Amino acid sequence: MKAGRKKERKKKQKGRKEARKRKERKEGRKGGREKEKNDSKKRRKRKEQEGGVKRTGKGERDEGEGRMEEREEEEEGKRLDGEKTARKAEKREKENKME
């Protein structure tokens, strides 16, 4: 009968645990721990101090000067690649016309 008593005790414990959770939810807490307010604000401040993302306005991100230069170089590279492919296409068209 020992196993029977063990199962009974387990069921009671589970019932008490669920009742406690329901009570805490009713009080406005989530799953037993106090819900921290302004959590995202704290996270954002911490990131800014570490030198991460800095926000200038709503939804706008202030990228560092180095990043802006990199982006300009990438755009220039893409433009040059586009010109090369255009030249190659023109050559192919000329060759096709000659044939």
PDB file of C-alpha atoms in Angstrom:
ATOM      1  CA  MET A   1       0.000   0.000   0.000  1.00  0.00           C
ATOM      2  CA  LYS A   2       3.026   2.250   0.200  1.00  0.00           C
ATOM      3  CA  ALA A   3       2.861   2.986  -3.548  1.00  0.00           C
ATOM      4  CA  GLY A   4      -0.774   4.029  -3.215  1.00  0.00           C
ATOM      5  CA  ARG A   5       0.054   6.556  -0.502  1.00  0.00           C
ATOM      6  CA  LYS A   6       2.927   7.934  -2.569  1.00  0.00           C
ATOM      7  CA  LYS A   7       0.632   8.575  -5.541  1.00  0.00           C
ATOM      8  CA  GLU A   8      -1.951  10.231  -3.319  1.00  0.00           C
ATOM      9  CA  ARG A   9       0.678  12.561  -1.842  1.00  0.00           C
ATOM     10  CA  LYS A  10       1.925  13.435  -5.325  1.00  0.00           C
ATOM     11  CA  LYS A  11      -1.611  14.301  -6.483  1.00  0.00           C
ATOM     12  CA  LYS A  12      -2.157  16.541  -3.449  1.00  0.00           C
ATOM     13  CA  GLN A  13       1.114  18.367  -4.074  1.00  0.00           C
ATOM     14  CA  LYS A  14       0.209  18.909  -7.722  1.00  0.00           C
ATOM     15  CA  GLY A  15      -3.215  20.241  -6.739  1.00  0.00           C
ATOM     16  CA  ARG A  16      -1.693  22.679  -4.242  1.00  0.00           C
ATOM     17  CA  LYS A  17       0.821  23.862  -6.845  1.00  0.00           C
ATOM     18  CA  GLU A  18      -1.891  24.504  -9.446  1.00  0.00           C
ATOM     19  CA  ALA A  19      -4.049  26.314  -6.868  1.00  0.00           C
ATOM     20  CA  ARG A  20      -1.111  28.550  -5.946  1.00  0.00           C
ATOM     21  CA  LYS A  21      -0.535  29.376  -9.634  1.00  0.00           C
ATOM     22  CA  ARG A  22      -4.212  30.247 -10.113  1.00  0.00           C
ATOM     23  CA  LYS A  23      -4.129  32.491  -7.063  1.00  0.00           C
ATOM     24  CA  GLU A  24      -0.989  34.281  -8.260  1.00  0.00           C
ATOM     25  CA  ARG A  25      -2.459  34.807 -11.717  1.00  0.00           C
ATOM     26  CA  LYS A  26      -5.543  36.250 -10.113  1.00  0.00           C
ATOM     27  CA  GLU A  27      -3.358  38.710  -8.186  1.00  0.00           C
ATOM     28  CA  GLY A  28      -1.663  39.796 -11.396  1.00  0.00           C
ATOM     29  CA  ARG A  29       1.585  37.920 -11.126  1.00  0.00           C
ATOM     30  CA  LYS A  30       2.805  35.479 -13.708  1.00  0.00           C
ATOM     31  CA  GLY A  31       3.772  32.014 -12.572  1.00  0.00           C
ATOM     32  CA  GLY A  32       5.010  32.926  -9.118  1.00  0.00           C
ATOM     33  CA  ARG A  33       7.484  35.710  -9.872  1.00  0.00           C
ATOM     34  CA  GLU A  34       6.871  39.429  -9.755  1.00  0.00           C
ATOM     35  CA  LYS A  35       6.637  40.838 -13.244  1.00  0.00           C
ATOM     36  CA  GLU A  36       9.270  43.520 -13.823  1.00  0.00           C
ATOM     37  CA  LYS A  37       8.014  46.649 -15.495  1.00  0.00           C
ATOM     38  CA  ASN A  38      10.045  48.627 -18.023  1.00  0.00           C
ATOM     39  CA  ASP A  39      12.124  45.554 -18.752  1.00  0.00           C
ATOM     40  CA  SER A  40      12.688  46.506 -22.388  1.00  0.00           C
ATOM     41  CA  LYS A  41      13.757  50.016 -21.401  1.00  0.00           C
ATOM     42  CA  LYS A  42      16.396  48.615 -19.052  1.00  0.00           C
ATOM     43  CA  ARG A  43      17.641  46.278 -21.791  1.00  0.00           C
ATOM     44  CA  ARG A  44      17.854  49.138 -24.297  1.00  0.00           C
ATOM     45  CA  LYS A  45      19.778  51.344 -21.850  1.00  0.00           C
ATOM     46  CA  ARG A  46      22.219  48.539 -21.148  1.00  0.00           C
ATOM     47  CA  LYS A  47      22.802  48.013 -24.885  1.00  0.00           C
ATOM     48  CA  GLU A  48      23.388  51.725 -25.434  1.00  0.00           C
ATOM     49  CA  GLN A  49      25.980  51.777 -22.659  1.00  0.00           C
ATOM     50  CA  GLU A  50      27.759  48.814 -24.241  1.00  0.00           C
ATOM     51  CA  GLY A  51      27.881  50.735 -27.532  1.00  0.00           C
ATOM     52  CA  GLY A  52      25.204  48.823 -29.373  1.00  0.00           C
ATOM     53  CA  VAL A  53      22.153  50.232 -31.104  1.00  0.00           C
ATOM     54  CA  LYS A  54      21.477  53.892 -30.430  1.00  0.00           C
ATOM     55  CA  ARG A  55      18.041  55.244 -31.200  1.00  0.00           C
ATOM     56  CA  THR A  56      17.569  58.781 -32.445  1.00  0.00           C
ATOM     57  CA  GLY A  57      13.841  58.821 -33.029  1.00  0.00           C
ATOM     58  CA  LYS A  58      10.917  56.501 -33.300  1.00  0.00           C
ATOM     59  CA  GLY A  59      12.030  53.510 -35.316  1.00  0.00           C
ATOM     60  CA  GLU A  60      15.160  55.226 -36.650  1.00  0.00           C
ATOM     61  CA  ARG A  61      18.586  53.893 -35.872  1.00  0.00           C
ATOM     62  CA  ASP A  62      21.703  55.973 -35.767  1.00  0.00           C
ATOM     63  CA  GLU A  63      24.440  54.008 -37.464  1.00  0.00           C
ATOM     64  CA  GLY A  64      28.050  54.903 -36.885  1.00  0.00           C
ATOM     65  CA  GLU A  65      30.101  56.807 -39.461  1.00  0.00           C
ATOM     66  CA  GLY A  66      32.076  53.692 -40.360  1.00  0.00           C
ATOM     67  CA  ARG A  67      28.912  51.819 -41.269  1.00  0.00           C
ATOM     68  CA  MET A  68      27.705  54.628 -43.511  1.00  0.00           C
ATOM     69  CA  GLU A  69      31.008  54.593 -45.419  1.00  0.00           C
ATOM     70  CA  GLU A  70      30.816  50.812 -45.803  1.00  0.00           C
ATOM     71  CA  ARG A  71      27.295  51.082 -47.190  1.00  0.00           C
ATOM     72  CA  GLU A  72      28.385  53.727 -49.744  1.00  0.00           C
ATOM     73  CA  GLU A  73      31.258  51.487 -50.855  1.00  0.00           C
ATOM     74  CA  GLU A  74      28.896  48.530 -51.241  1.00  0.00           C
ATOM     75  CA  GLU A  75      26.484  50.596 -53.337  1.00  0.00           C
ATOM     76  CA  GLU A  76      29.338  51.826 -55.544  1.00  0.00           C
ATOM     77  CA  GLY A  77      30.558  48.247 -55.997  1.00  0.00           C
ATOM     78  CA  LYS A  78      27.060  47.114 -56.985  1.00  0.00           C
ATOM     79  CA  ARG A  79      26.809  49.959 -59.499  1.00  0.00           C
ATOM     80  CA  LEU A  80      30.170  49.017 -61.056  1.00  0.00           C
ATOM     81  CA  ASP A  81      29.126  45.372 -61.245  1.00  0.00           C
ATOM     82  CA  GLY A  82      25.918  46.442 -62.976  1.00  0.00           C
ATOM     83  CA  GLU A  83      27.892  48.410 -65.557  1.00  0.00           C
ATOM     84  CA  LYS A  84      30.154  45.435 -66.263  1.00  0.00           C
ATOM     85  CA  THR A  85      27.225  43.101 -66.783  1.00  0.00           C
ATOM     86  CA  ALA A  86      25.570  45.652 -69.053  1.00  0.00           C
ATOM     87  CA  ARG A  87      28.732  45.868 -71.176  1.00  0.00           C
ATOM     88  CA  LYS A  88      28.937  42.071 -71.387  1.00  0.00           C
ATOM     89  CA  ALA A  89      25.284  41.895 -72.448  1.00  0.00           C
ATOM     90  CA  GLU A  90      25.919  44.468 -75.171  1.00  0.00           C
ATOM     91  CA  LYS A  91      28.886  42.444 -76.458  1.00  0.00           C
ATOM     92  CA  ARG A  92      26.761  39.282 -76.528  1.00  0.00           C
ATOM     93  CA  GLU A  93      24.026  41.075 -78.464  1.00  0.00           C
ATOM     94  CA  LYS A  94      26.558  42.350 -81.024  1.00  0.00           C
ATOM     95  CA  GLU A  95      28.023  38.840 -81.431  1.00  0.00           C
ATOM     96  CA  ASN A  96      24.551  37.359 -81.887  1.00  0.00           C
ATOM     97  CA  LYS A  97      23.716  39.955 -84.567  1.00  0.00           C
ATOM     98  CA  MET A  98      26.952  39.227 -86.422  1.00  0.00           C
ATOM     99  CA  GLU A  99      26.165  35.508 -86.537  1.00  0.00           C
TER     100      GLU A  99
END
